[in-house]
C-alpha positions as a Markdown table, in Angstrom:
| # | Residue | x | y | z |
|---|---|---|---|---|
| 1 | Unk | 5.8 | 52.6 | 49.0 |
| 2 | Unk | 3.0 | 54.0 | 51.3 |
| 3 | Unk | -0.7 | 52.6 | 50.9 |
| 4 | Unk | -1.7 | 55.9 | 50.3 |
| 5 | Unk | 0.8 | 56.1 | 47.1 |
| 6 | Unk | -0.6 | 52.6 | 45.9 |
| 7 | Unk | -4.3 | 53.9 | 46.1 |
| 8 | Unk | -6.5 | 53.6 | 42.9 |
| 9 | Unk | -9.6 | 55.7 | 42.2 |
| 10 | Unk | -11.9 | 53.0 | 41.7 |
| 11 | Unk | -15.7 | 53.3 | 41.3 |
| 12 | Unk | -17.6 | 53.7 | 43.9 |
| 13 | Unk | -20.4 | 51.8 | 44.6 |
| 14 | Unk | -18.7 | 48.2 | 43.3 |
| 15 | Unk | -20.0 | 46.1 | 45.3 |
| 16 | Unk | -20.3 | 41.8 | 45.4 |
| 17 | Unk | -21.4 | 39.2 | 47.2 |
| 18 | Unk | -19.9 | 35.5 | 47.9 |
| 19 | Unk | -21.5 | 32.9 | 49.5 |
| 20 | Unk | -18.5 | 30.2 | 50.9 |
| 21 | Unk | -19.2 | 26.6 | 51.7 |
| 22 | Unk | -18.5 | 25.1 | 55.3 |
| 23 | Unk | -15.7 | 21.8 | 55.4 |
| 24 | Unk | -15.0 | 19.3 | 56.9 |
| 25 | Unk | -11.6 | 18.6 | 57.1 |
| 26 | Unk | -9.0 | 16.1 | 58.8 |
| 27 | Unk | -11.5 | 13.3 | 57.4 |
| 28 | Unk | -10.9 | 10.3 | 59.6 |
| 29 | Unk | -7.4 | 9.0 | 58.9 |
| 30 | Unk | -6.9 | 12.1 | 56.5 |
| 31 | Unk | -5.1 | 14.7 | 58.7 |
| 32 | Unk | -3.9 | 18.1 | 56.9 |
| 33 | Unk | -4.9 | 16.5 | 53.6 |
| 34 | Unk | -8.6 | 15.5 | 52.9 |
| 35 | Unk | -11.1 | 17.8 | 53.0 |
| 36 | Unk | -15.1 | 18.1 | 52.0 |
| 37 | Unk | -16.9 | 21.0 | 51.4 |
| 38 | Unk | -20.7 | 21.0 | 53.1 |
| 39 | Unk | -23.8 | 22.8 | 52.4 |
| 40 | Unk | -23.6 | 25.5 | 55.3 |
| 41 | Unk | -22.9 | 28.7 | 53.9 |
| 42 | Unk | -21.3 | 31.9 | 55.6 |
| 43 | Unk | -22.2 | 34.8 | 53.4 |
| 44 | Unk | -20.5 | 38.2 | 52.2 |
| 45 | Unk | -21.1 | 41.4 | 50.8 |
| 46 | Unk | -18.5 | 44.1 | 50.5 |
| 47 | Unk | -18.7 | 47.3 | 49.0 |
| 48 | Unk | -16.1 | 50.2 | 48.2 |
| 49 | Unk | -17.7 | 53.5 | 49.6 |
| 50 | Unk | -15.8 | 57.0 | 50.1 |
| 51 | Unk | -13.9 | 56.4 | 52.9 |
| 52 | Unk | -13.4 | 54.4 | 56.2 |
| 53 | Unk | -14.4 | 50.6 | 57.3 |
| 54 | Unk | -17.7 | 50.0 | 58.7 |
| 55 | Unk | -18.7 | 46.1 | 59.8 |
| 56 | Unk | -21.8 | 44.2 | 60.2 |
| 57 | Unk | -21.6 | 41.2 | 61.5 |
| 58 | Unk | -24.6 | 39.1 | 62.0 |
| 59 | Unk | -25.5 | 35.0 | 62.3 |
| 60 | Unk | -24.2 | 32.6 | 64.9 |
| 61 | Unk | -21.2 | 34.0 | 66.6 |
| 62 | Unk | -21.8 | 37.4 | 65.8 |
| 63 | Unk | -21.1 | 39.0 | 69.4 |
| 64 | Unk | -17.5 | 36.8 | 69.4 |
| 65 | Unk | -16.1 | 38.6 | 66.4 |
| 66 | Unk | -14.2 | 41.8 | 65.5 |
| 67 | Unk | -16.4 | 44.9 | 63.6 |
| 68 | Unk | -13.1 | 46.6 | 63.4 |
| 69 | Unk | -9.5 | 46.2 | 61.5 |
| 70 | Unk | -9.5 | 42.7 | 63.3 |
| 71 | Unk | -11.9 | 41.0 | 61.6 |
| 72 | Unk | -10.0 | 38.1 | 59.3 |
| 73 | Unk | -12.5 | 39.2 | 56.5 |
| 74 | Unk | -11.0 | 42.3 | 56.2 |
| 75 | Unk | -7.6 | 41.2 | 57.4 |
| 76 | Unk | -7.8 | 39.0 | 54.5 |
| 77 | Unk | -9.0 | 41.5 | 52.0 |
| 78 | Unk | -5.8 | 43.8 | 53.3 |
| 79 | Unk | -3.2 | 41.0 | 52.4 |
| 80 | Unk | -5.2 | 40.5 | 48.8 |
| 81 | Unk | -4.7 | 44.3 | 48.2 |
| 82 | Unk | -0.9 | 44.6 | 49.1 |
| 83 | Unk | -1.2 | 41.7 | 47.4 |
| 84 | Unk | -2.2 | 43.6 | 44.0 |
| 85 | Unk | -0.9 | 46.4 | 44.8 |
| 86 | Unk | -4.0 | 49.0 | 45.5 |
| 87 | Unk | -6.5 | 50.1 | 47.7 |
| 88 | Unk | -10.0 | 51.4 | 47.9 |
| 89 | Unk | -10.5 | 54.2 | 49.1 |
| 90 | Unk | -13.0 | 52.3 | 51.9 |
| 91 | Unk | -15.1 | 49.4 | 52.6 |
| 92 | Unk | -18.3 | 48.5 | 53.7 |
| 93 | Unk | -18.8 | 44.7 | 54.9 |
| 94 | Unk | -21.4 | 42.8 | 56.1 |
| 95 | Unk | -21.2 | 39.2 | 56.6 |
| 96 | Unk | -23.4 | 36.6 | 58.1 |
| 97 | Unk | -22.5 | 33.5 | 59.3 |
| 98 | Unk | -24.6 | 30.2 | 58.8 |
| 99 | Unk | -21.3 | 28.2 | 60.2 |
| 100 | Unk | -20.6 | 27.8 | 63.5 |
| 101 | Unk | -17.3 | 29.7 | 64.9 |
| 102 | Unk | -14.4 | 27.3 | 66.7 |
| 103 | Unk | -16.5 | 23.9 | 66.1 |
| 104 | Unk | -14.5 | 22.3 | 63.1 |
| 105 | Unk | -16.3 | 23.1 | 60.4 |
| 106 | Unk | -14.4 | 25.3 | 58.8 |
| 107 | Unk | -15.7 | 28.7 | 59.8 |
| 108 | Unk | -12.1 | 30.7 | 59.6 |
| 109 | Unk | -11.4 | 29.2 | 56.5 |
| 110 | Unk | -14.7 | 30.4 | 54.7 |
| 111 | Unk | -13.7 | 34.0 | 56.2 |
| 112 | Unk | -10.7 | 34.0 | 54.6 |
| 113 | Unk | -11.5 | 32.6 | 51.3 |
| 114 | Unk | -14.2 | 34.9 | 51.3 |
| 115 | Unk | -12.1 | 37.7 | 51.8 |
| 116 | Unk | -9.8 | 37.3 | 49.0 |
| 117 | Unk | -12.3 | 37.1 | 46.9 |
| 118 | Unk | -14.5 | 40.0 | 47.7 |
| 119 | Unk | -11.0 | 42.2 | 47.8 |
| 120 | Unk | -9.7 | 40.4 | 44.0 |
| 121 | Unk | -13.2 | 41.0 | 42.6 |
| 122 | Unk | -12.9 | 44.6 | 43.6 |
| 123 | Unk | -9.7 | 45.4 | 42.0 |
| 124 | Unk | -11.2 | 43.2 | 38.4 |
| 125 | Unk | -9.7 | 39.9 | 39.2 |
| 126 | Unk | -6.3 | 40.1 | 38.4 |
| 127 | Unk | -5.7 | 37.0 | 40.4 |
| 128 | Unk | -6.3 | 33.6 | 39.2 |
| 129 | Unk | -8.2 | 30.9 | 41.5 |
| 130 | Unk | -4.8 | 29.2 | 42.2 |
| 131 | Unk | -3.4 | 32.7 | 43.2 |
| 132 | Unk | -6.1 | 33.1 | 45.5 |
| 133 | Unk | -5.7 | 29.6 | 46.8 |
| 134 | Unk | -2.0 | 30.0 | 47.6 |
| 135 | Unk | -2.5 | 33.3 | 49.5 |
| 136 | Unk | -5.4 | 31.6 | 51.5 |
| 137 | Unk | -2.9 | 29.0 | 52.7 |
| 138 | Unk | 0.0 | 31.4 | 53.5 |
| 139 | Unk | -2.9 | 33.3 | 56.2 |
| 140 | Unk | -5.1 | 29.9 | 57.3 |
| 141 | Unk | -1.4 | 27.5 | 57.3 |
| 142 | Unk | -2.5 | 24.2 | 55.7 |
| 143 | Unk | -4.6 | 23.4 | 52.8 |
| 144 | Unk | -7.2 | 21.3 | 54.1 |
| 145 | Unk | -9.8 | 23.9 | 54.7 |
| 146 | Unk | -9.4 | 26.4 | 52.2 |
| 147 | Unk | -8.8 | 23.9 | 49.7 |
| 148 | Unk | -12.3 | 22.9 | 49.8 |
| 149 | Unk | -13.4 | 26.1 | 50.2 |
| 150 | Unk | -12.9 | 27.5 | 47.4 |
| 151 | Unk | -13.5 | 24.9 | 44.8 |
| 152 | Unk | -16.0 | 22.7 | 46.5 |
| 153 | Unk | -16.1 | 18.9 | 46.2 |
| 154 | Unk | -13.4 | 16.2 | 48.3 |
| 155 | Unk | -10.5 | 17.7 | 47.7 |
| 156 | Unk | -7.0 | 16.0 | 48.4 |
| 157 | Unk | -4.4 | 18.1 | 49.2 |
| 158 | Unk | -0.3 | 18.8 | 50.1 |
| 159 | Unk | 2.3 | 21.3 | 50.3 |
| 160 | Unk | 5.4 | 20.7 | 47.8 |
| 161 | Unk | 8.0 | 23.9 | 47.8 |
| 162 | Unk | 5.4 | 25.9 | 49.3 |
| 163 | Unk | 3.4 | 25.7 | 46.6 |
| 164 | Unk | -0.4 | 23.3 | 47.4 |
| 165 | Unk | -1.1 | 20.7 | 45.0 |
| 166 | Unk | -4.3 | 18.9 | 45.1 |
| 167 | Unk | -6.8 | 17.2 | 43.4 |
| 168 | Unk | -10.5 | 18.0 | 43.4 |
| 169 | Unk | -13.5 | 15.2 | 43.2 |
| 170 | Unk | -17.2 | 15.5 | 43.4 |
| 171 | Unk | -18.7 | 14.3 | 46.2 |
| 172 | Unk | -21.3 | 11.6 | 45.5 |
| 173 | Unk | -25.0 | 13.4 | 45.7 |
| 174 | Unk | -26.3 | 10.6 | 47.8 |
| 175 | Unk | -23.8 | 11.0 | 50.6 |
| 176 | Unk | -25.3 | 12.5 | 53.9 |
| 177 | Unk | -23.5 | 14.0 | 56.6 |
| 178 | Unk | -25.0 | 13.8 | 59.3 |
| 179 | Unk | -23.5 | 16.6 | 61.8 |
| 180 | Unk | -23.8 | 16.6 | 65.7 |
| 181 | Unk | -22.6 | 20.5 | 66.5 |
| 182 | Unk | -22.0 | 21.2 | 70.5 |
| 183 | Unk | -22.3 | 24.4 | 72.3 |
| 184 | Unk | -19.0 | 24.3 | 73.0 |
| 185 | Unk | -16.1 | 25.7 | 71.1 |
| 186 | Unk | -12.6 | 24.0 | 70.9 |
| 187 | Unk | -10.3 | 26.3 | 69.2 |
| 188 | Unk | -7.8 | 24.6 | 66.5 |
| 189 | Unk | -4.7 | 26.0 | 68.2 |
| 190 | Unk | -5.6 | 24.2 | 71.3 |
| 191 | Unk | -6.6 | 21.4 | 69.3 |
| 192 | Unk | -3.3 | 21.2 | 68.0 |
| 193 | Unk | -1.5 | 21.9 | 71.3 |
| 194 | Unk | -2.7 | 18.5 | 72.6 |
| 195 | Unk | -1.0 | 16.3 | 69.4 |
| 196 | Unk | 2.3 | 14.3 | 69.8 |
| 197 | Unk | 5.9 | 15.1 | 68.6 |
| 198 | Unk | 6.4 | 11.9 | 67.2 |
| 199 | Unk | 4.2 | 8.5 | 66.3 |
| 200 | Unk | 4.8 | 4.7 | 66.0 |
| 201 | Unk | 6.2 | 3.7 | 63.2 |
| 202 | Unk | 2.9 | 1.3 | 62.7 |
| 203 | Unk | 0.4 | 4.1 | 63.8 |
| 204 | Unk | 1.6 | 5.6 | 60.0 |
| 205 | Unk | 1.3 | 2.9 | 58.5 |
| 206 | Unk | -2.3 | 2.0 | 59.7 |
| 207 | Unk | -3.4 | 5.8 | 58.8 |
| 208 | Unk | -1.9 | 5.2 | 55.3 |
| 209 | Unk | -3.5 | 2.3 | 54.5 |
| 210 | Unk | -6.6 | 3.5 | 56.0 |
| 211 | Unk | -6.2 | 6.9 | 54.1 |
| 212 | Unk | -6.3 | 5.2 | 50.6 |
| 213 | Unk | -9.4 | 3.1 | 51.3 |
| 214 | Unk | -11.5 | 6.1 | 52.2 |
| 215 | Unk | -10.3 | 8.3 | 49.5 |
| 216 | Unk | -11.1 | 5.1 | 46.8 |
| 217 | Unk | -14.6 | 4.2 | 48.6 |
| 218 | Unk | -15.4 | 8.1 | 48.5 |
| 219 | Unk | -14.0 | 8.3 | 44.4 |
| 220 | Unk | -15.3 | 4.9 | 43.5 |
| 221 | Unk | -19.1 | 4.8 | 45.1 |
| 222 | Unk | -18.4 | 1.7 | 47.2 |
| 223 | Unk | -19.9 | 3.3 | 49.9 |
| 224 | Unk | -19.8 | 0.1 | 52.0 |
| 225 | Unk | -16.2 | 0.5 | 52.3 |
| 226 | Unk | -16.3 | 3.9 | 54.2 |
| 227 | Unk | -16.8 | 2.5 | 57.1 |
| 228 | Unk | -13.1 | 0.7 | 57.0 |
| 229 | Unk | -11.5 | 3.5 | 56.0 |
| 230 | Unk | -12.0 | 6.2 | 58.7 |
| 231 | Unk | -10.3 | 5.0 | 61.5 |
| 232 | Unk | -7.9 | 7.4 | 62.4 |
| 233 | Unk | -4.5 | 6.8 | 65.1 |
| 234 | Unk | -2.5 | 10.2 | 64.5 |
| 235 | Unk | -5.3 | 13.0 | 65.8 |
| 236 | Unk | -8.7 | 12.3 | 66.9 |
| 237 | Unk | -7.5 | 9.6 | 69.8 |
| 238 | Unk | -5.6 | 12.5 | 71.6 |
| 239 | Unk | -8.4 | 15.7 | 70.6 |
| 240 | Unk | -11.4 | 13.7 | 72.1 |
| 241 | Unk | -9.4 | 13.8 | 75.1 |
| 242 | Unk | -9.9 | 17.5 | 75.2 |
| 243 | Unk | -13.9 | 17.1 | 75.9 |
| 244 | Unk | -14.9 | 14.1 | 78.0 |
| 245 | Unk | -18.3 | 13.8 | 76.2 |
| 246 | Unk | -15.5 | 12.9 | 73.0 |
| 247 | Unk | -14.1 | 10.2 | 74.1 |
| 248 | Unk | -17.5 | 8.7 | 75.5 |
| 249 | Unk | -19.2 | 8.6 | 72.1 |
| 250 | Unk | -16.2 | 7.1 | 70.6 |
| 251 | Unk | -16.2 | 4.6 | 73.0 |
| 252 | Unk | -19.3 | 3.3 | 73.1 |
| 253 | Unk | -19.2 | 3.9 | 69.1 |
| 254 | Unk | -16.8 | 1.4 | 68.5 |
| 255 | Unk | -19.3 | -0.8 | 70.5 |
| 256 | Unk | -22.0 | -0.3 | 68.8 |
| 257 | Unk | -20.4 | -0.8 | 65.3 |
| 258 | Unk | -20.9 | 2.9 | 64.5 |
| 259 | Unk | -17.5 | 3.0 | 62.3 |
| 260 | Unk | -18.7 | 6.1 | 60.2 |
| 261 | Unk | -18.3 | 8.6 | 62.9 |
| 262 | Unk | -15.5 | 10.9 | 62.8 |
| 263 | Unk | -14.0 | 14.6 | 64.2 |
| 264 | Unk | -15.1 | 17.3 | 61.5 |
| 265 | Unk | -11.8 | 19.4 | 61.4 |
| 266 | Unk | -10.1 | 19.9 | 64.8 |
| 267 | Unk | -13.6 | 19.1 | 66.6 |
| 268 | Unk | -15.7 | 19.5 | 68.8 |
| 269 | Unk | -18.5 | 18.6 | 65.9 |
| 270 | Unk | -18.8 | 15.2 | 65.1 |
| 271 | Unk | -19.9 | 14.1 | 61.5 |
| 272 | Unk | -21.4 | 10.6 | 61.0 |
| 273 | Unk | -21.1 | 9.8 | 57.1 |
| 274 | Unk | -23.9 | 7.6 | 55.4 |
| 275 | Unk | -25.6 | 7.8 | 52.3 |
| 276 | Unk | -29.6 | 7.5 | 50.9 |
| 277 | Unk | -30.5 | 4.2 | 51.6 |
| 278 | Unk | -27.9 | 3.5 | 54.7 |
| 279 | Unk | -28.4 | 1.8 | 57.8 |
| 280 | Unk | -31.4 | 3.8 | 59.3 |
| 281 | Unk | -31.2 | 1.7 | 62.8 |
| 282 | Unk | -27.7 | 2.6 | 63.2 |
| 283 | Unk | -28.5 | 6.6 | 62.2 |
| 284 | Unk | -31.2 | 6.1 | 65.3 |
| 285 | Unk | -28.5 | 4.4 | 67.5 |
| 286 | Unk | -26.0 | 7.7 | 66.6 |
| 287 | Unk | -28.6 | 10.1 | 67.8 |
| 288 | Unk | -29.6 | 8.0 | 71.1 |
| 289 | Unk | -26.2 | 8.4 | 72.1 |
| 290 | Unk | -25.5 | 12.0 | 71.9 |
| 291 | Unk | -29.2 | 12.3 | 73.6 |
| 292 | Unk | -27.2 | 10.6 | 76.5 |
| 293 | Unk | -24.4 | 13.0 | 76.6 |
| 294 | Unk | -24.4 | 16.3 | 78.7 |
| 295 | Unk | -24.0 | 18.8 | 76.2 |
| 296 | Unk | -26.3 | 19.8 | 73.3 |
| 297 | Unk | -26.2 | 18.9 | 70.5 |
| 298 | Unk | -27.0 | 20.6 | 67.1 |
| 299 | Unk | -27.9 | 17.9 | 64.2 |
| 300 | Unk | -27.5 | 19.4 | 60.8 |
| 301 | Unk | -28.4 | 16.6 | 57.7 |
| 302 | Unk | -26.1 | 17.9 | 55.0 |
| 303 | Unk | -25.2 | 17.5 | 51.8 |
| 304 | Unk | -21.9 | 17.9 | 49.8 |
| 305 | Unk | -20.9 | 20.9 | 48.3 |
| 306 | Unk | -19.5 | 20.7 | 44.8 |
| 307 | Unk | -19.5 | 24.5 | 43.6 |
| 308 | Unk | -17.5 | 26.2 | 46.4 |
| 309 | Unk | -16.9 | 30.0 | 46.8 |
| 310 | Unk | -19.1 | 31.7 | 44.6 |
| 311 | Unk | -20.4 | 34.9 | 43.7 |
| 312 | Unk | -24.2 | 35.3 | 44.2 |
């Protein structure tokens, strides 16, 4: 059946806007599973008009990405309509971006949750949030971005017969994430070009155990016990490899006793997890040590998200 043959006469003139939360994902020892939505928003309005595709893009990143058929807004909206079943008749899109583009925090993901939203909206909702949530996995490929996403909070999450099951939590309001962006942009397929085919038998074991303790400290409020539970052995000890700068911090991290440091998402951002009240001396330490580094750095204090996607 043709796309012009599925068209529906809609009114023109609908239009909405969504504002989608940045994540963290990959959270220390939780790779493709745990994510957290953060108070960084990328934000989007779509419109049906008459006829054609225009595309304003503006925020960081702006010049990098697509105002045509390309961008994964619209690429997202496309699926969400064959999807239904109908089309407009055309779009108008503007997005801004408050997240950073190919620095793991979950810019792509925010896109494309963002997308299928603006595109389900437009045709009255007929999809639920767990329909929406399933398509955003088939075009993003794991959970632990879009999971987060789109319902805010820590979210734990899996694949079982390609269908995502997860859990949602709120994330405790006196957490602080303390963010160190770089100008420099890692992208997640080289990201996860660099990891192994295969680990030790105890490397799994570590992560689980680790895994479990982060995910209680983060449910229970014993924030003490972060710190013990984001070590990670199955990604960030071969990404950090990818930037020089990485592996420095890290290094001289361990020394320092800096356990709550981890790779946001595939990296390059760093995120060092503490809460009101924390140990301000070893904050200071964490920012004296990126001042020593090469690169600039970008610190953003956030906060947890617990709303996700919403409309505005």
């Amino acid at each position: 059946m043709s796309r012009q043959s599925l068209m529906t006469i809609w009114e023109v003139g609908k239009m909405f806007s969504i504002r989608v939360p940045a994540t963290t994902a990959n959270v220390g020892p939780g790779f493709d599973s745990l994510g957290m939505a953060l108070s960084i928003y990328n934000e989007i309005e779509v419109e049906e008009i008459e006829k054609g595709l225009e595309i304003e893009v503006r925020g960081l990143g702006r010049d990098k990405l697509a105002s045509n058929e390309d961008n994964l807004i619209y690429r997202s909206m496309e699926k969400t309509f064959k999807k239904i079943g109908q089309y407009p008749r055309g779009l108008r899109i503007r997005q801004y971006n408050g997240i950073p583009i190919s620095r793991g925090l979950g810019s792509s993901a925010a896109c494309i949750v963002g997308g299928i939203m603006a595109a389900n909206a437009l045709k009255d909702s007929p999809l639920s949030r767990e329909e929406i949530l399933q398509l955003a996995v088939e075009i993003e490929g794991h959970p632990d971005n879009v999971t987060p996403a789109l319902f805010g909070g820590l979210v734990v999450s899996a694949s079982h017969k390609d269908k995502v099951q997860y859990i949602k939590f709120p994330i405790n309001n006196s957490l602080k994430f303390i963010v160190a962006i770089p100008q420099v942009e890692l992208s997640t397929r080289r990201s996860r070009g660099v990891l192994p085919k295969a680990i030790p038998f105890e490397d799994a074991v570590f992560n689980v155990g680790k895994a479990s303790l982060l995910v209680a400290a983060l449910i229970s409020g014993d924030l003490e016990k972060i710190a013990y539970g984001l070590q990670d052995r199955l990604h960030q000890p071969y990404r950090i490899q990818l930037m020089p700068s990485l592996e420095k911090i890290f290094q001289e991290a361990e020394k320092q006793d800096l356990n709550q440091l981890f790779l946001s998402g595939a990296g390059p951002s760093l995120v060092y997890l503490t809460w009101d009240g924390g140990n301000e001396e070893k904050e200071k330490n964490f920012y004296d040590l990126l001042g020593k580094m090469p690169e600039n750095w970008d610190i953003q204090i956030l906060r947890g998200d617990n709303k996700g996607a919403r409309f505005k």
